[in-house]
PDB file of C-alpha atoms in Angstrom:
ATOM      1  CA  MET F 144      82.632 106.704  76.360  1.00 85.00           C
ATOM      2  CA  ILE F 145      85.283 105.881  78.603  1.00 96.00           C
ATOM      3  CA  LYS F 146      85.221 107.141  82.519  1.00 98.00           C
ATOM      4  CA  ILE F 147      87.722 109.392  83.730  1.00 98.00           C
ATOM      5  CA  ALA F 148      88.530 108.905  87.204  1.00 98.00           C
ATOM      6  CA  PRO F 149      91.095 111.382  88.763  1.00 98.00           C
ATOM      7  CA  SER F 150      92.872 110.349  91.760  1.00 97.00           C
ATOM      8  CA  ILE F 151      93.169 112.593  94.658  1.00 97.00           C
ATOM      9  CA  LEU F 152      96.654 111.380  95.416  1.00 94.00           C
ATOM     10  CA  ALA F 153      98.113 113.831  92.996  1.00 95.00           C
ATOM     11  CA  SER F 154      95.826 116.760  94.401  1.00 97.00           C
ATOM     12  CA  ASP F 155      96.514 119.683  96.372  1.00 97.00           C
ATOM     13  CA  TYR F 156      95.630 118.517  99.877  1.00 96.00           C
ATOM     14  CA  LEU F 157      95.477 121.768 101.381  1.00 97.00           C
ATOM     15  CA  ASN F 158      92.845 122.581  99.125  1.00 97.00           C
ATOM     16  CA  LEU F 159      91.269 119.368  98.458  1.00 97.00           C
ATOM     17  CA  ALA F 160      87.818 120.405  98.485  1.00 97.00           C
ATOM     18  CA  ALA F 161      88.427 123.191  95.997  1.00 97.00           C
ATOM     19  CA  GLU F 162      90.424 120.288  93.919  1.00 98.00           C
ATOM     20  CA  ILE F 163      87.448 118.017  93.948  1.00 97.00           C
ATOM     21  CA  ARG F 164      85.011 120.631  92.874  1.00 97.00           C
ATOM     22  CA  ARG F 165      87.601 121.722  89.738  1.00 97.00           C
ATOM     23  CA  ALA F 166      87.405 117.781  88.877  1.00 97.00           C
ATOM     24  CA  GLU F 167      83.725 117.791  88.956  1.00 97.00           C
ATOM     25  CA  ASP F 168      83.103 120.845  87.203  1.00 97.00           C
ATOM     26  CA  SER F 169      86.020 119.626  84.693  1.00 97.00           C
ATOM     27  CA  GLY F 170      84.019 116.785  83.588  1.00 97.00           C
ATOM     28  CA  ALA F 171      85.350 113.942  86.009  1.00 98.00           C
ATOM     29  CA  ASP F 172      83.149 111.275  86.168  1.00 98.00           C
ATOM     30  CA  TRP F 173      84.638 109.596  89.207  1.00 98.00           C
ATOM     31  CA  LEU F 174      86.866 110.333  92.046  1.00 98.00           C
ATOM     32  CA  HIS F 175      89.455 107.721  92.674  1.00 98.00           C
ATOM     33  CA  VAL F 176      90.872 107.284  96.527  1.00 98.00           C
ATOM     34  CA  ASP F 177      94.065 105.462  97.059  1.00 97.00           C
ATOM     35  CA  ILE F 178      94.138 103.731 100.700  1.00 97.00           C
ATOM     36  CA  MET F 179      97.661 102.647 101.531  1.00 96.00           C
ATOM     37  CA  ASP F 180      98.637 101.111 104.764  1.00 96.00           C
ATOM     38  CA  GLY F 181     102.275 101.179 104.514  1.00 95.00           C
ATOM     39  CA  VAL F 182     102.421  97.255 104.628  1.00 96.00           C
ATOM     40  CA  PHE F 183     100.702  96.045 101.479  1.00 95.00           C
ATOM     41  CA  VAL F 184     102.472  98.812  99.688  1.00 94.00           C
ATOM     42  CA  PRO F 185     105.431 101.161 101.313  1.00 92.00           C
ATOM     43  CA  ASN F 186     103.527 104.141 101.252  1.00 93.00           C
ATOM     44  CA  ILE F 187     100.591 105.317 103.854  1.00 95.00           C
ATOM     45  CA  THR F 188      97.912 107.902 102.597  1.00 95.00           C
ATOM     46  CA  PHE F 189      93.966 108.129 103.712  1.00 96.00           C
ATOM     47  CA  GLY F 190      91.265 106.246 105.734  1.00 97.00           C
ATOM     48  CA  PRO F 191      87.601 106.276 106.183  1.00 98.00           C
ATOM     49  CA  GLY F 192      87.649 109.873 107.786  1.00 98.00           C
ATOM     50  CA  LEU F 193      88.670 111.473 104.511  1.00 98.00           C
ATOM     51  CA  VAL F 194      86.353 109.297 102.275  1.00 98.00           C
ATOM     52  CA  GLN F 195      83.454 110.824 104.638  1.00 98.00           C
ATOM     53  CA  ALA F 196      84.789 114.047 104.087  1.00 98.00           C
ATOM     54  CA  ILE F 197      84.730 114.121 100.387  1.00 98.00           C
ATOM     55  CA  ARG F 198      81.353 112.326 100.470  1.00 98.00           C
ATOM     56  CA  SER F 199      79.964 115.438 102.682  1.00 98.00           C
ATOM     57  CA  ILE F 200      80.968 117.722  99.643  1.00 97.00           C
ATOM     58  CA  THR F 201      80.503 115.855  96.331  1.00 97.00           C
ATOM     59  CA  LYS F 202      77.768 113.684  94.475  1.00 95.00           C
ATOM     60  CA  CYS F 203      80.460 112.194  92.389  1.00 97.00           C
ATOM     61  CA  PHE F 204      81.074 108.452  92.219  1.00 98.00           C
ATOM     62  CA  ILE F 205      83.880 107.642  94.835  1.00 98.00           C
ATOM     63  CA  ASP F 206      85.773 104.771  93.674  1.00 98.00           C
ATOM     64  CA  VAL F 207      87.905 103.298  96.761  1.00 98.00           C
ATOM     65  CA  HIS F 208      91.093 101.509  95.878  1.00 98.00           C
ATOM     66  CA  LEU F 209      92.349  99.380  98.871  1.00 98.00           C
ATOM     67  CA  MET F 210      96.175  98.663  99.003  1.00 97.00           C
ATOM     68  CA  ILE F 211      96.196  97.299 102.351  1.00 97.00           C
ATOM     69  CA  VAL F 212      96.477  94.033 103.897  1.00 96.00           C
ATOM     70  CA  ASN F 213      93.308  92.529 105.845  1.00 96.00           C
ATOM     71  CA  PRO F 214      91.172  94.416 103.638  1.00 97.00           C
ATOM     72  CA  GLU F 215      87.954  92.390 104.950  1.00 96.00           C
ATOM     73  CA  LYS F 216      88.486  93.927 108.384  1.00 96.00           C
ATOM     74  CA  HIS F 217      87.952  97.655 106.689  1.00 98.00           C
ATOM     75  CA  ILE F 218      85.437  97.155 103.934  1.00 98.00           C
ATOM     76  CA  LYS F 219      82.578  98.239 106.152  1.00 98.00           C
ATOM     77  CA  ALA F 220      84.276 101.396 107.506  1.00 98.00           C
ATOM     78  CA  PHE F 221      84.826 102.598 103.923  1.00 98.00           C
ATOM     79  CA  SER F 222      81.183 101.543 103.102  1.00 98.00           C
ATOM     80  CA  ASP F 223      79.670 103.529 105.830  1.00 98.00           C
ATOM     81  CA  ALA F 224      82.059 106.474 104.969  1.00 98.00           C
ATOM     82  CA  GLY F 225      80.347 106.975 101.522  1.00 98.00           C
ATOM     83  CA  ALA F 226      82.467 104.741  99.073  1.00 98.00           C
ATOM     84  CA  ASP F 227      80.258 103.507  96.137  1.00 98.00           C
ATOM     85  CA  ASN F 228      82.983 101.062  94.776  1.00 98.00           C
ATOM     86  CA  ILE F 229      85.450  99.265  96.500  1.00 98.00           C
ATOM     87  CA  THR F 230      88.595  97.585  95.440  1.00 98.00           C
ATOM     88  CA  ILE F 231      90.508  94.869  97.173  1.00 98.00           C
ATOM     89  CA  HIS F 232      93.554  93.446  95.340  1.00 98.00           C
ATOM     90  CA  ALA F 233      93.687  89.893  94.609  1.00 97.00           C
ATOM     91  CA  GLU F 234      97.345  89.347  96.594  1.00 97.00           C
ATOM     92  CA  ALA F 235      95.684  90.637  99.750  1.00 96.00           C
ATOM     93  CA  VAL F 236      92.628  88.292 100.154  1.00 96.00           C
ATOM     94  CA  ASP F 237      92.201  84.331 100.900  1.00 93.00           C
ATOM     95  CA  SER F 238      88.849  84.427  99.149  1.00 96.00           C
ATOM     96  CA  LEU F 239      88.158  86.708  96.133  1.00 97.00           C
ATOM     97  CA  SER F 240      84.290  85.369  96.304  1.00 97.00           C
ATOM     98  CA  LEU F 241      83.654  86.002  99.651  1.00 97.00           C
ATOM     99  CA  THR F 242      85.163  89.532  99.986  1.00 98.00           C
ATOM    100  CA  ALA F 243      83.011  90.313  96.660  1.00 98.00           C
ATOM    101  CA  GLU F 244      79.986  88.888  98.401  1.00 97.00           C
ATOM    102  CA  THR F 245      80.763  91.367 101.598  1.00 98.00           C
ATOM    103  CA  ILE F 246      81.140  94.327  99.447  1.00 98.00           C
ATOM    104  CA  ARG F 247      78.059  93.643  97.492  1.00 98.00           C
ATOM    105  CA  ALA F 248      76.055  92.752 100.607  1.00 98.00           C
ATOM    106  CA  LEU F 249      76.745  96.356 102.009  1.00 98.00           C
ATOM    107  CA  GLY F 250      75.137  97.647  98.798  1.00 98.00           C
ATOM    108  CA  LYS F 251      78.381  98.646  97.083  1.00 98.00           C
ATOM    109  CA  THR F 252      79.956  97.638  93.646  1.00 98.00           C
ATOM    110  CA  ALA F 253      82.953  95.485  94.034  1.00 98.00           C
ATOM    111  CA  GLY F 254      86.509  95.573  92.456  1.00 98.00           C
ATOM    112  CA  VAL F 255      89.461  93.376  92.299  1.00 98.00           C
ATOM    113  CA  SER F 256      92.643  94.839  91.466  1.00 98.00           C
ATOM    114  CA  ILE F 257      96.104  92.938  90.301  1.00 98.00           C
ATOM    115  CA  ASN F 258      99.416  94.246  90.353  1.00 96.00           C
ATOM    116  CA  PRO F 259     101.577  94.401  87.159  1.00 96.00           C
ATOM    117  CA  GLY F 260     103.120  91.036  87.995  1.00 94.00           C
ATOM    118  CA  THR F 261     100.345  89.024  88.592  1.00 97.00           C
ATOM    119  CA  PRO F 262      98.714  87.345  85.515  1.00 96.00           C
ATOM    120  CA  VAL F 263      95.076  87.991  84.466  1.00 97.00           C
ATOM    121  CA  GLU F 264      94.460  84.333  84.983  1.00 96.00           C
ATOM    122  CA  LYS F 265      94.591  84.807  88.698  1.00 95.00           C
ATOM    123  CA  ILE F 266      91.165  86.703  88.657  1.00 96.00           C
ATOM    124  CA  ALA F 267      89.611  85.298  85.093  1.00 95.00           C
ATOM    125  CA  GLY F 268      87.338  82.828  87.143  1.00 95.00           C
ATOM    126  CA  TYR F 269      85.670  85.523  89.186  1.00 96.00           C
ATOM    127  CA  LEU F 270      84.799  87.956  86.815  1.00 96.00           C
ATOM    128  CA  ASP F 271      81.226  87.473  87.814  1.00 95.00           C
ATOM    129  CA  LYS F 272      81.602  88.172  90.983  1.00 96.00           C
ATOM    130  CA  PHE F 273      83.128  91.915  90.608  1.00 98.00           C
ATOM    131  CA  GLU F 274      81.902  94.858  88.719  1.00 98.00           C
ATOM    132  CA  LEU F 275      85.305  95.748  87.745  1.00 98.00           C
ATOM    133  CA  VAL F 276      88.672  94.774  87.542  1.00 98.00           C
ATOM    134  CA  LEU F 277      91.445  97.282  87.998  1.00 98.00           C
ATOM    135  CA  LEU F 278      94.721  96.693  86.225  1.00 98.00           C
ATOM    136  CA  MET F 279      97.743  98.246  87.860  1.00 97.00           C
ATOM    137  CA  SER F 280     100.355  99.837  85.305  1.00 96.00           C
ATOM    138  CA  VAL F 281     102.520 100.877  87.683  1.00 94.00           C
ATOM    139  CA  ASN F 282     104.079  99.019  91.163  1.00 90.00           C
ATOM    140  CA  PRO F 283     101.392 100.082  93.496  1.00 84.00           C
ATOM    141  CA  GLY F 284     102.654 102.768  96.389  1.00 74.00           C
ATOM    142  CA  PHE F 285     103.595 105.756  95.058  1.00 67.00           C
ATOM    143  CA  GLY F 286     102.138 108.172  92.426  1.00 65.00           C
ATOM    144  CA  GLY F 287     103.588 109.872  89.007  1.00 69.00           C
ATOM    145  CA  GLN F 288     105.647 106.482  88.151  1.00 76.00           C
ATOM    146  CA  ASP F 289     106.098 105.814  84.335  1.00 88.00           C
ATOM    147  CA  PHE F 290     103.028 103.741  82.529  1.00 94.00           C
ATOM    148  CA  MET F 291     104.162 100.077  81.923  1.00 96.00           C
ATOM    149  CA  VAL F 292     103.462  99.374  78.131  1.00 96.00           C
ATOM    150  CA  SER F 293     102.878  95.821  78.759  1.00 96.00           C
ATOM    151  CA  THR F 294      99.620  96.540  80.292  1.00 97.00           C
ATOM    152  CA  ILE F 295      97.883  97.547  77.039  1.00 98.00           C
ATOM    153  CA  ASP F 296      98.319  93.550  75.988  1.00 98.00           C
ATOM    154  CA  LYS F 297      97.033  92.854  79.585  1.00 98.00           C
ATOM    155  CA  VAL F 298      93.792  94.946  79.162  1.00 98.00           C
ATOM    156  CA  LYS F 299      93.073  93.338  75.266  1.00 98.00           C
ATOM    157  CA  GLU F 300      93.885  89.549  77.467  1.00 98.00           C
ATOM    158  CA  LEU F 301      91.271  90.620  79.909  1.00 98.00           C
ATOM    159  CA  LYS F 302      88.628  92.263  77.478  1.00 98.00           C
ATOM    160  CA  LYS F 303      88.865  88.836  75.610  1.00 97.00           C
ATOM    161  CA  ARG F 304      88.024  86.846  78.807  1.00 97.00           C
ATOM    162  CA  ILE F 305      85.338  89.379  79.720  1.00 97.00           C
ATOM    163  CA  LEU F 306      83.293  89.126  76.212  1.00 96.00           C
ATOM    164  CA  ALA F 307      83.804  85.314  76.170  1.00 95.00           C
ATOM    165  CA  SER F 308      82.456  84.957  79.633  1.00 93.00           C
ATOM    166  CA  GLY F 309      79.282  87.381  79.060  1.00 93.00           C
ATOM    167  CA  SER F 310      79.781  89.245  81.918  1.00 93.00           C
ATOM    168  CA  LYS F 311      79.737  93.049  81.967  1.00 94.00           C
ATOM    169  CA  THR F 312      82.825  93.613  84.016  1.00 98.00           C
ATOM    170  CA  LEU F 313      84.341  97.136  83.731  1.00 98.00           C
ATOM    171  CA  ILE F 314      88.191  97.399  83.179  1.00 98.00           C
ATOM    172  CA  GLU F 315      89.802  99.769  85.024  1.00 98.00           C
ATOM    173  CA  VAL F 316      93.316 101.082  84.710  1.00 98.00           C
ATOM    174  CA  ASP F 317      95.668 102.918  87.030  1.00 96.00           C
ATOM    175  CA  GLY F 318      98.929 104.156  86.778  1.00 94.00           C
ATOM    176  CA  GLY F 319     101.184 106.869  85.014  1.00 94.00           C
ATOM    177  CA  ILE F 320      98.095 107.357  82.497  1.00 95.00           C
ATOM    178  CA  ASN F 321      98.476 110.208  80.477  1.00 95.00           C
ATOM    179  CA  GLU F 322      97.375 111.727  76.947  1.00 95.00           C
ATOM    180  CA  LYS F 323      99.964 109.709  75.253  1.00 95.00           C
ATOM    181  CA  ASN F 324      98.762 106.291  76.183  1.00 97.00           C
ATOM    182  CA  ALA F 325      95.197 106.858  76.889  1.00 97.00           C
ATOM    183  CA  ALA F 326      94.114 106.353  73.309  1.00 97.00           C
ATOM    184  CA  ALA F 327      96.140 103.004  73.157  1.00 98.00           C
ATOM    185  CA  LEU F 328      94.078 102.042  76.553  1.00 98.00           C
ATOM    186  CA  ARG F 329      90.525 103.126  75.062  1.00 97.00           C
ATOM    187  CA  GLU F 330      91.431 100.670  71.738  1.00 97.00           C
ATOM    188  CA  ALA F 331      92.592  97.992  73.784  1.00 98.00           C
ATOM    189  CA  GLY F 332      89.136  97.872  75.860  1.00 98.00           C
ATOM    190  CA  ALA F 333      89.596  99.908  78.643  1.00 98.00           C
ATOM    191  CA  ASP F 334      86.305 101.406  80.317  1.00 98.00           C
ATOM    192  CA  VAL F 335      87.751 103.656  83.333  1.00 98.00           C
ATOM    193  CA  LEU F 336      91.185 105.389  83.195  1.00 98.00           C
ATOM    194  CA  VAL F 337      92.710 106.740  86.590  1.00 98.00           C
ATOM    195  CA  ALA F 338      94.605 109.680  85.896  1.00 96.00           C
ATOM    196  CA  GLY F 339      96.434 111.618  88.700  1.00 94.00           C
ATOM    197  CA  SER F 340      99.077 114.021  87.863  1.00 93.00           C
ATOM    198  CA  ALA F 341      98.136 114.311  84.284  1.00 95.00           C
ATOM    199  CA  VAL F 342      94.703 115.848  85.682  1.00 97.00           C
ATOM    200  CA  PHE F 343      95.327 117.549  88.755  1.00 97.00           C
ATOM    201  CA  LYS F 344      98.798 119.101  87.667  1.00 95.00           C
ATOM    202  CA  SER F 345      97.238 120.345  84.204  1.00 95.00           C
ATOM    203  CA  SER F 346      96.835 123.978  83.741  1.00 93.00           C
ATOM    204  CA  ASN F 347      93.754 123.301  81.699  1.00 97.00           C
ATOM    205  CA  MET F 348      92.021 120.354  83.587  1.00 97.00           C
ATOM    206  CA  ALA F 349      88.787 120.162  81.366  1.00 98.00           C
ATOM    207  CA  GLN F 350      90.749 120.171  78.382  1.00 98.00           C
ATOM    208  CA  THR F 351      92.851 117.615  79.492  1.00 98.00           C
ATOM    209  CA  ILE F 352      89.986 115.221  80.661  1.00 98.00           C
ATOM    210  CA  ILE F 353      88.183 115.907  77.140  1.00 97.00           C
ATOM    211  CA  ARG F 354      91.530 114.708  75.495  1.00 97.00           C
ATOM    212  CA  LEU F 355      91.729 111.614  77.666  1.00 97.00           C
ATOM    213  CA  LYS F 356      88.388 110.735  76.833  1.00 95.00           C
ATOM    214  CA  THR F 357      88.434 111.121  73.308  1.00 91.00           C
TER     215      THR F 357
END
């Protein structure tokens, strides 16, 4: 079954511990943590300290998404903080293979993300290096944006390449995901859906997560 990864970017920061426990109790599979540096993307969010704090209160799989320049310099810090998966952007590194090896050498799964304007071809030759590919369905940098419908075709294309390559790479999608587009993404081949506002702003988080999954 598809996994749901609530993005804490949309949570109530003043009550973050309670929000995390609420997400866990409601059936969240992963917790998604967006790291933004104000350079690669215009916004600034969190650092390793927050990941360490989250790790101290949850056993949930922590999915760290580095939307930063020079991510190679910070991979170890986020690994030490307790991340389970570390995703970097293909647009932000010189060597995808070397970066994947760096993450895996720390005992973490490695992810690679591409922006809406970046074609699947850019990462197609590296599917055996990464445990997941994160397709951005909005322009990265801010939460609450509308989902780009063209992402569905991108998921289908990537799924075909994964099946043809024989890899077990997961497809994760992030940005504007809600109950209206989740079914199409599941059918297209997505394995993990990152949902922020749809989950944390929901009046019944458990029911929302169930509907996103099924």
